[in-house]
CSV table of C-alpha atoms (C1' of nucleotides) in Angstrom, one decimal:
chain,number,residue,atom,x,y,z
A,933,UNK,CA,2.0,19.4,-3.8
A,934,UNK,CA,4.5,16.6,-2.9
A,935,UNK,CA,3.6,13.1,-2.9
A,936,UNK,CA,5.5,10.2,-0.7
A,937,UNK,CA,5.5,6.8,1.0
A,938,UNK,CA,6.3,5.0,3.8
A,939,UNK,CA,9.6,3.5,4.8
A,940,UNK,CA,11.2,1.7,2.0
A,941,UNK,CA,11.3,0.5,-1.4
A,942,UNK,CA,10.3,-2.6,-2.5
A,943,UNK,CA,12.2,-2.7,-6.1
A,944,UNK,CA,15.0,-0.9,-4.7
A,945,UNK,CA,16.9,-1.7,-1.5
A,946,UNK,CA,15.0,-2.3,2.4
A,947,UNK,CA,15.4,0.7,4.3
A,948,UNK,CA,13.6,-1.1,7.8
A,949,UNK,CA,15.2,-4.2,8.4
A,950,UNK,CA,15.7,-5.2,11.8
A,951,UNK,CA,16.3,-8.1,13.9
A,952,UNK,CA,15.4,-10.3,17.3
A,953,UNK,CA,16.4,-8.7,20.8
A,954,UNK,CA,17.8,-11.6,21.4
A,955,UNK,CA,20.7,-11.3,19.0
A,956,UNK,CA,21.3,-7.1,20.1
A,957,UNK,CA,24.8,-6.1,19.8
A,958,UNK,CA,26.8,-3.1,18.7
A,959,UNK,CA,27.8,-4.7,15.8
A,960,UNK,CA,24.9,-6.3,14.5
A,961,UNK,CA,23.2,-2.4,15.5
A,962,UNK,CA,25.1,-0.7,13.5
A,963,UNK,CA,25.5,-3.2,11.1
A,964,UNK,CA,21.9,-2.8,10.1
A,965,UNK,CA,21.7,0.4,11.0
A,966,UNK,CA,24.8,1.3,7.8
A,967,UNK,CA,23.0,-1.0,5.8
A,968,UNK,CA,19.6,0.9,6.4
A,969,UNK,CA,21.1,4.5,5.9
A,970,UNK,CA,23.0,3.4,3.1
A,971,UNK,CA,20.0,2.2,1.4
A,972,UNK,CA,18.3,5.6,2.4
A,973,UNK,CA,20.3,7.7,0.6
A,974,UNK,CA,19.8,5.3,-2.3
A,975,UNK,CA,15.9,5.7,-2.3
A,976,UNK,CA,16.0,9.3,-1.8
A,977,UNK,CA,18.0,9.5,-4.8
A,978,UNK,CA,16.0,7.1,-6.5
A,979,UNK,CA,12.8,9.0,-5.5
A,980,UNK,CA,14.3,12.6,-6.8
A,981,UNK,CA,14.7,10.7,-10.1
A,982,UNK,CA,11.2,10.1,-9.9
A,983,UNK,CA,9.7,13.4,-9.1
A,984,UNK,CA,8.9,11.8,-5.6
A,985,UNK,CA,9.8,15.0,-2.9
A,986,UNK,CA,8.3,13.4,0.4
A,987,UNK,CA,9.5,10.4,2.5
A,988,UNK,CA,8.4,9.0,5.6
A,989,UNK,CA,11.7,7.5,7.1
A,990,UNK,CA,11.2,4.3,8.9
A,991,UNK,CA,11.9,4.1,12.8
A,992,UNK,CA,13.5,0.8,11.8
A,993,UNK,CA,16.5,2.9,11.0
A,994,UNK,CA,18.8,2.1,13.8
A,995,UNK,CA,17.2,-0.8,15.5
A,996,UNK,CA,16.7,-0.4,19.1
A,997,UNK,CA,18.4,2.9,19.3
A,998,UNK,CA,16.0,3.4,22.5
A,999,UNK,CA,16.1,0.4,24.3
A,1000,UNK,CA,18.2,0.5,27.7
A,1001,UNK,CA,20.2,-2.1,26.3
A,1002,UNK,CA,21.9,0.0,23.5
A,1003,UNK,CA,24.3,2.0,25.6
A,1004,UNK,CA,26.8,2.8,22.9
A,1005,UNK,CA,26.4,6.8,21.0
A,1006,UNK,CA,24.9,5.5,17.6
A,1007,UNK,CA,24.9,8.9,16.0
A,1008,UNK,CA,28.6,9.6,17.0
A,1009,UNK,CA,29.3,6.0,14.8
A,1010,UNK,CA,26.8,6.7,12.4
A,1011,UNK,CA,27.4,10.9,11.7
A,1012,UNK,CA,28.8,10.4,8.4
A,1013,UNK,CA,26.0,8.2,6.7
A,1014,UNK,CA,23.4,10.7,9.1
A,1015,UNK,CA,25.0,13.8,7.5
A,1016,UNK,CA,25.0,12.0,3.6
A,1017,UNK,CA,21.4,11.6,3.8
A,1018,UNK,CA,20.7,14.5,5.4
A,1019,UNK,CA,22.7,16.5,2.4
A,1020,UNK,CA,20.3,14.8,-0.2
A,1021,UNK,CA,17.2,15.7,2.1
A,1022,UNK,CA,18.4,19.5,2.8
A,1023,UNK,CA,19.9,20.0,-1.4
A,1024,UNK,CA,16.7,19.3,-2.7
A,1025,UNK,CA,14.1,20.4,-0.9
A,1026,UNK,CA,12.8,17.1,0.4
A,1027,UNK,CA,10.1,16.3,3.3
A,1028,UNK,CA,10.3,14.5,5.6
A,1029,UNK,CA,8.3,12.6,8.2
A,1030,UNK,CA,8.8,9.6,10.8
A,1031,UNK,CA,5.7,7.7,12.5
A,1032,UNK,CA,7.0,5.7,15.7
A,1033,UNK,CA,5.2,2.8,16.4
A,1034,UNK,CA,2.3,1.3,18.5
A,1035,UNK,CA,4.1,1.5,21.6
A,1036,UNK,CA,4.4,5.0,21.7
A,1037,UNK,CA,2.0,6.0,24.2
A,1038,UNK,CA,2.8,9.4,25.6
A,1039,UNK,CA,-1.2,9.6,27.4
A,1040,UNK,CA,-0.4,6.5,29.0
A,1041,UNK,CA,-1.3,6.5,32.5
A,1042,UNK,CA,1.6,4.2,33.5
A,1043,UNK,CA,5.2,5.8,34.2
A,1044,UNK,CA,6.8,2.8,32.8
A,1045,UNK,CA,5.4,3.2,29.4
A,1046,UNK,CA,5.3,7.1,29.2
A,1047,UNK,CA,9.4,6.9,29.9
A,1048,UNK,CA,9.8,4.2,27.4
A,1049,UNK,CA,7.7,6.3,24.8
A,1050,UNK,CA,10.1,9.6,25.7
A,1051,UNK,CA,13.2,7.7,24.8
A,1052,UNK,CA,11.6,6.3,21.7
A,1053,UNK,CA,10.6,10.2,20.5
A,1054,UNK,CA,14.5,10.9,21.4
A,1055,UNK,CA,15.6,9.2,19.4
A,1056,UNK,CA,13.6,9.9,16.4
A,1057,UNK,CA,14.3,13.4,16.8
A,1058,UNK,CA,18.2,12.8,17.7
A,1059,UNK,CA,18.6,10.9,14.2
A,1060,UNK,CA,16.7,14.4,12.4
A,1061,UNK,CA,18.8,16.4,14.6
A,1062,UNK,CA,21.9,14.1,13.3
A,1063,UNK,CA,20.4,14.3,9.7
A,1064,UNK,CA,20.3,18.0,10.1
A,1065,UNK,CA,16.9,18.3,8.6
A,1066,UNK,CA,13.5,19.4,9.5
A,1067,UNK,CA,11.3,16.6,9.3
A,1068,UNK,CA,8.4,16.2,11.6
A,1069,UNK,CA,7.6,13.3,14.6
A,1070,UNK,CA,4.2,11.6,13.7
A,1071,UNK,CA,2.4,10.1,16.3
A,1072,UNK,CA,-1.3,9.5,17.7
A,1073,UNK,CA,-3.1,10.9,21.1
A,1074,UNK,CA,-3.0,7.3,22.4
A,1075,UNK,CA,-5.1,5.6,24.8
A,1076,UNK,CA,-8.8,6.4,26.1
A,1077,UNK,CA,-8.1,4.7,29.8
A,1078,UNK,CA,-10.6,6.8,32.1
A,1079,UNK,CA,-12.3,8.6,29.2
A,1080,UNK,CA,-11.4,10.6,26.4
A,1081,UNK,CA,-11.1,14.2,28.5
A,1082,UNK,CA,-8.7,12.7,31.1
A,1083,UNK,CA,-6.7,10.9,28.1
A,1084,UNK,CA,-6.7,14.5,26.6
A,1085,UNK,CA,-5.5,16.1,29.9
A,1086,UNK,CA,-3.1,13.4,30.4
A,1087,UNK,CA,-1.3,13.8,27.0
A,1088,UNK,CA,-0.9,17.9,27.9
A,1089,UNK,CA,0.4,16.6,30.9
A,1090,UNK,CA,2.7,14.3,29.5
A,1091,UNK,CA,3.8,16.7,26.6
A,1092,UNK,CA,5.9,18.6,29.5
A,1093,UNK,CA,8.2,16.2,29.9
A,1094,UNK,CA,9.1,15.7,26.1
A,1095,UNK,CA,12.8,17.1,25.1
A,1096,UNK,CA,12.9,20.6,23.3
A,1097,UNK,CA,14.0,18.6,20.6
A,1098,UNK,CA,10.7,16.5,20.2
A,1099,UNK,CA,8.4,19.5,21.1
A,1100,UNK,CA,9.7,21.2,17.9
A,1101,UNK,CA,9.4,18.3,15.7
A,1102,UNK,CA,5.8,16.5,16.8
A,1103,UNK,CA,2.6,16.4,15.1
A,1104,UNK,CA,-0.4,14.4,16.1
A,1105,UNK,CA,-2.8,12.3,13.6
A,1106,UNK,CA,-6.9,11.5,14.2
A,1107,UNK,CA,-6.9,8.0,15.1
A,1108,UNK,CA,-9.6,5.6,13.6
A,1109,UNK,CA,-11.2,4.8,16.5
A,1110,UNK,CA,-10.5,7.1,19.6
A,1111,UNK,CA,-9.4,10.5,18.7
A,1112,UNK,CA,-11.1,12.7,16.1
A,1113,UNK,CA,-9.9,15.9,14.2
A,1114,UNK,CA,-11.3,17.5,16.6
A,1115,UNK,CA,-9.8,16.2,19.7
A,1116,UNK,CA,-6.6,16.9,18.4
A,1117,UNK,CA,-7.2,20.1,17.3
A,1118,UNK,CA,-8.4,20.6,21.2
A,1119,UNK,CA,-4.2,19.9,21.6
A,1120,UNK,CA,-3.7,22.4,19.4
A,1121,UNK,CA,-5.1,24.6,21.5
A,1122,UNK,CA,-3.6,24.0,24.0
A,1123,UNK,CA,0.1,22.9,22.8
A,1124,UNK,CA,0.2,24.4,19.6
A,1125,UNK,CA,1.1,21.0,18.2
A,1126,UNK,CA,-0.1,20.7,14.3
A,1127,UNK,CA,-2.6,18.2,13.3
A,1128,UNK,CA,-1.6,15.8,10.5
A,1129,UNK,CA,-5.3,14.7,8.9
A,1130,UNK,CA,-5.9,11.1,8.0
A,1131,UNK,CA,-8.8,10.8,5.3
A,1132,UNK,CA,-9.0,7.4,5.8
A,1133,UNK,CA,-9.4,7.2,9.9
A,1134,UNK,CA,-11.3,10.6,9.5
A,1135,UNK,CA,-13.7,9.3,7.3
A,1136,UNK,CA,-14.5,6.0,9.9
A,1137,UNK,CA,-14.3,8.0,12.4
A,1138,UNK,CA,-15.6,12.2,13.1
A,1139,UNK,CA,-17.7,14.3,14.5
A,1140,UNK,CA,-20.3,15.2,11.4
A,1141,UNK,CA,-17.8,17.5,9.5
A,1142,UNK,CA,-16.8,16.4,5.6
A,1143,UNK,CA,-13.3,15.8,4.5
A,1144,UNK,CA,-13.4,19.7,3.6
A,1145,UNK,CA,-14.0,21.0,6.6
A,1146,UNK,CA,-11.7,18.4,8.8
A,1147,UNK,CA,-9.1,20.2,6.2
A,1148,UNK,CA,-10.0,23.6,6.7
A,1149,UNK,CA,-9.6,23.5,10.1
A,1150,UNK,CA,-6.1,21.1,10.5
A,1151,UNK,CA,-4.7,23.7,7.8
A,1152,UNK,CA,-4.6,26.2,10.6
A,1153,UNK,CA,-2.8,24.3,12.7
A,1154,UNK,CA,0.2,24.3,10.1
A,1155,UNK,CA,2.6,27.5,9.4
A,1156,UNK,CA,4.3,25.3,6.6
A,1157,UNK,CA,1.9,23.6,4.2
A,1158,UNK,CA,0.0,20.3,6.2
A,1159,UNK,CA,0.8,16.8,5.2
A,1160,UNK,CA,-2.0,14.5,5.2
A,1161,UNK,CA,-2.4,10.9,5.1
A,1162,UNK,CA,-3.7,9.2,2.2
A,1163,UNK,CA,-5.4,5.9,1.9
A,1164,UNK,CA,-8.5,3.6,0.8
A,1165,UNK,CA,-9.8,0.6,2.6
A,1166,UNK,CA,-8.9,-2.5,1.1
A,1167,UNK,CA,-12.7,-4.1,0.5
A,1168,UNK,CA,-14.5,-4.5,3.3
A,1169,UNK,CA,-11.9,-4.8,6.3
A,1170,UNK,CA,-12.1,-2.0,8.4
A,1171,UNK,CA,-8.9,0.5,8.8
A,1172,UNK,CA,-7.2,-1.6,6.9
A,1173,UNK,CA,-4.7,0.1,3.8
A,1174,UNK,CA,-5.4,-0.5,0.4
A,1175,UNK,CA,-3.0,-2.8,-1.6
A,1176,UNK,CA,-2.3,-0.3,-4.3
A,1177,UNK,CA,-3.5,3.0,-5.6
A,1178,UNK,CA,-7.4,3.6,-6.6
A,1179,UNK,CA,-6.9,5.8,-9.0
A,1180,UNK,CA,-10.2,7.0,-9.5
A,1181,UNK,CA,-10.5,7.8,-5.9
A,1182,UNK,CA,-7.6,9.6,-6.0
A,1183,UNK,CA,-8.3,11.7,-8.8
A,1184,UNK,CA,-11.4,12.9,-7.0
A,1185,UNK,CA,-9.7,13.2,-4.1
A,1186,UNK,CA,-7.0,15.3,-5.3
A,1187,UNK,CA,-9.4,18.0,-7.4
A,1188,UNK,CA,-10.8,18.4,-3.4
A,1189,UNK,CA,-7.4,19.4,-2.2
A,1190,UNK,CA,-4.4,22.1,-2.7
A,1191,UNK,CA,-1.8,23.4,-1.1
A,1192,UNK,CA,-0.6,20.2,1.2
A,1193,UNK,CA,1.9,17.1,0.7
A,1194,UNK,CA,0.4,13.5,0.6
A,1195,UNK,CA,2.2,10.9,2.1
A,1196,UNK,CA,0.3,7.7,0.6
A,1197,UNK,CA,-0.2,4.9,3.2
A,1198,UNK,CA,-0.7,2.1,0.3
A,1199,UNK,CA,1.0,-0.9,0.9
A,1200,UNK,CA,2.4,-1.6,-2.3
A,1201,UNK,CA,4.4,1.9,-1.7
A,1202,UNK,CA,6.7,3.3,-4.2
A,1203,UNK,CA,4.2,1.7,-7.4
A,1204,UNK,CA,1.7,3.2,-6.2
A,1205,UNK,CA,3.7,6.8,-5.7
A,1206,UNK,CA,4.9,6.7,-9.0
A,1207,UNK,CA,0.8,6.5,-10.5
A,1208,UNK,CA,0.3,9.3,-7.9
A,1209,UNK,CA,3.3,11.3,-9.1
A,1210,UNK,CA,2.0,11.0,-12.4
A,1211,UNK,CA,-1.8,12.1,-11.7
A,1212,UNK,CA,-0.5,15.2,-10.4
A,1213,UNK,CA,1.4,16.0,-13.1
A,1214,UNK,CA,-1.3,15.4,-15.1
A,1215,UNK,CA,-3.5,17.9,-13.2
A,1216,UNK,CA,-0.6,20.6,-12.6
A,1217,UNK,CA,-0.3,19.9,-9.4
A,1218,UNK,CA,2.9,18.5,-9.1
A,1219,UNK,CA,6.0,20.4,-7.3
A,1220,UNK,CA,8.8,21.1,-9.5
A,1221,UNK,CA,12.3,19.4,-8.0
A,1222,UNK,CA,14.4,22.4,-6.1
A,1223,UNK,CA,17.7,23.7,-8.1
A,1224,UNK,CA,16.2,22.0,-11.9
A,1225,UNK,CA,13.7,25.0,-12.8
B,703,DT,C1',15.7,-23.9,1.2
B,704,DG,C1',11.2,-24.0,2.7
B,705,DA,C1',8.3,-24.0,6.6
B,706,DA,C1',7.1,-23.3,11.3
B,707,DG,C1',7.6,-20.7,15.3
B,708,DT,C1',8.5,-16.4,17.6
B,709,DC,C1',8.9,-11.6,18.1
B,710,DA,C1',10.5,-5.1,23.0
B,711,DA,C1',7.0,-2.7,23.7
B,712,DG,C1',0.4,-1.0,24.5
B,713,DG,C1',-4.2,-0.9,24.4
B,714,DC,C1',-8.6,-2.3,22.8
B,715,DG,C1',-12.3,-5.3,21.6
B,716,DC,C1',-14.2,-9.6,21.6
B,717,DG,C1',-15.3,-14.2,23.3
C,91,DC,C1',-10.0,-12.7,32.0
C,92,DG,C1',-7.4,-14.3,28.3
C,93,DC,C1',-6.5,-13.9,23.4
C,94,DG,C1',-6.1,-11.9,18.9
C,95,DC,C1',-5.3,-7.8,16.4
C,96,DC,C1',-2.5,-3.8,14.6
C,97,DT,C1',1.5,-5.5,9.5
C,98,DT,C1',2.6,-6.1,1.8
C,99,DG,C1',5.1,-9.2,8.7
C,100,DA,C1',9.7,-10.3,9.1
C,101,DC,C1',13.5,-12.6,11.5
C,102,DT,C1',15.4,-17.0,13.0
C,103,DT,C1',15.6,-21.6,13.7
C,104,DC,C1',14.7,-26.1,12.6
C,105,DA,C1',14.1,-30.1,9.5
DNA sequence: TGAAGTCAAGGCGCG
DNA sequence: CGCGCCTTGACTTCA
């Protein structure tokens, strides 16, 4: 198994930094943007060191690479740093995943937004594509606007219009509140789209099956090995990530489990990837690093 | 330099 | 019907 985090690294370098629309330019894009890759290739490094093998790259990467206002080829300006951190990804057998935002709403039963989410999904694909690496596009069902079966229909609809290159790369995640396992393993079904399995949202919200089962069913959605989600509630607020690593929890959690990667949605992220790291090492679970035995 | 104010975007729940 | 919430909240401006 492979364990990872989200975005960046907090004793490292920030890999998501961004700024106001207001101050958009090509320079201060790909100003960022080099800064942001640059830093990338730094945590990846960092994480090998660590025995770390999964990373979710953040779709703070190149700010604003979708908005109508960035008209300029970013990966034509940015190949080389694309193609260094892609090299690191590809050498050593590293996954990769991205998660675009809120406002990615491909069920959405306005045009506006469903274009605005395509572009979005371009370009997280197009920065993979640039990477040359096969990571996968995260992203949930969406809205429930006229019911949850029209809001399914809509998204099979709406998955038509998505670029080859976004088709190939997208998974869908159980939601905490709408969508269950089993609604998106109804898109499955239908799209052959893999399921990525939140414990945490599945376990506030299902349809009566345990953990276990959710698993064995996502698992055939997958022809690599799944990823999952991993996370606790911190105390009582609902949905809401923990702020580091239960480690009991995840022991127990982890002798339930084998054969997937864990991408750990705690917020203090690579502390708490490092006690995770180590847990599974512990328990034999760990994979060994590509190319060093 | 610290604090306050504002931020691209959607959708939902709550009052 | 308007507002706050999603987030280790972060960027930017203002004093």
């Amino acid at each position: 198994m492979k364990v990872g985090y989200v975005s960046t690294n907090y004793s490292l370098c920030k890999a998501d930094s961004t700024f106001r629309l207001s101050s958009l330019s090509r320079e201060r894009v790909l100003k960022t943007a080099i800064s942001n890759l640059e830093c990338l290739k730094r945590i990846l490094l960092w994480n090998l060191d660590h025995e770390i093998l999964f990373f979710r790259i953040s779709s703070n990467t190149v700010p604003f690479a979708s908005h109508p206002k960035v008209t300029f080829d970013w990966r034509e300006e940015l190949s080389s740093l694309l193609g260094e951190a892609g090299d690191v990804v590809r050498e050593n057998g590293i996954r990769i995943s991205m998660h675009p935002g809120q406002y990615v709403v491909i069920n959405s039963q306005r045009r506006d937004v469903v274009e605005s989410s395509i572009a979005e999904l371009r370009y997280h694909a197009d920065l993979l594509d640039a990477m040359e690496v096969e990571g996968r596009i995260q992203v949930h069902v969406g809205g429930s606007f006229g019911g949850k079966v029209e809001a399914l229909r809509r998204f099979e609809t709406n998955f038509s219009l998505l670029p080859d290159n976004v088709k190939r790369r997208l998974v869908i995640e159980n939601d905490d509140r709408i969508f269950t396992v089993k609604d998106c393993l109804s898109l499955f079904t239908s799209l052959n789209v893999p399921v990525v399995l939140d414990n945490l949202h599945q376990s506030l919200n299902n349809d009566g099956e345990t953990f276990g089962e959710a698993l064995d069913m996502v698992r055939r959605t997958w022809k690599e090995r799944p990823m999952i989600d991993y996370s606790t509630q911190e105390g009582s607020k609902r949905g809401v990530h923990a702020s580091t690593l239960d480690e009991n929890h995840f022991r127990e959690f982890i002798k339930s489990v084998d054969d997937v990667d864990i991408m750990l949605e705690i917020r203090d992220k690579e502390r708490s990837a490092l006690r995770a790291v180590e847990i599974l090492r512990e328990m034999g679970k760990l994979d060994r690093i590509k190319n060093r035995g």
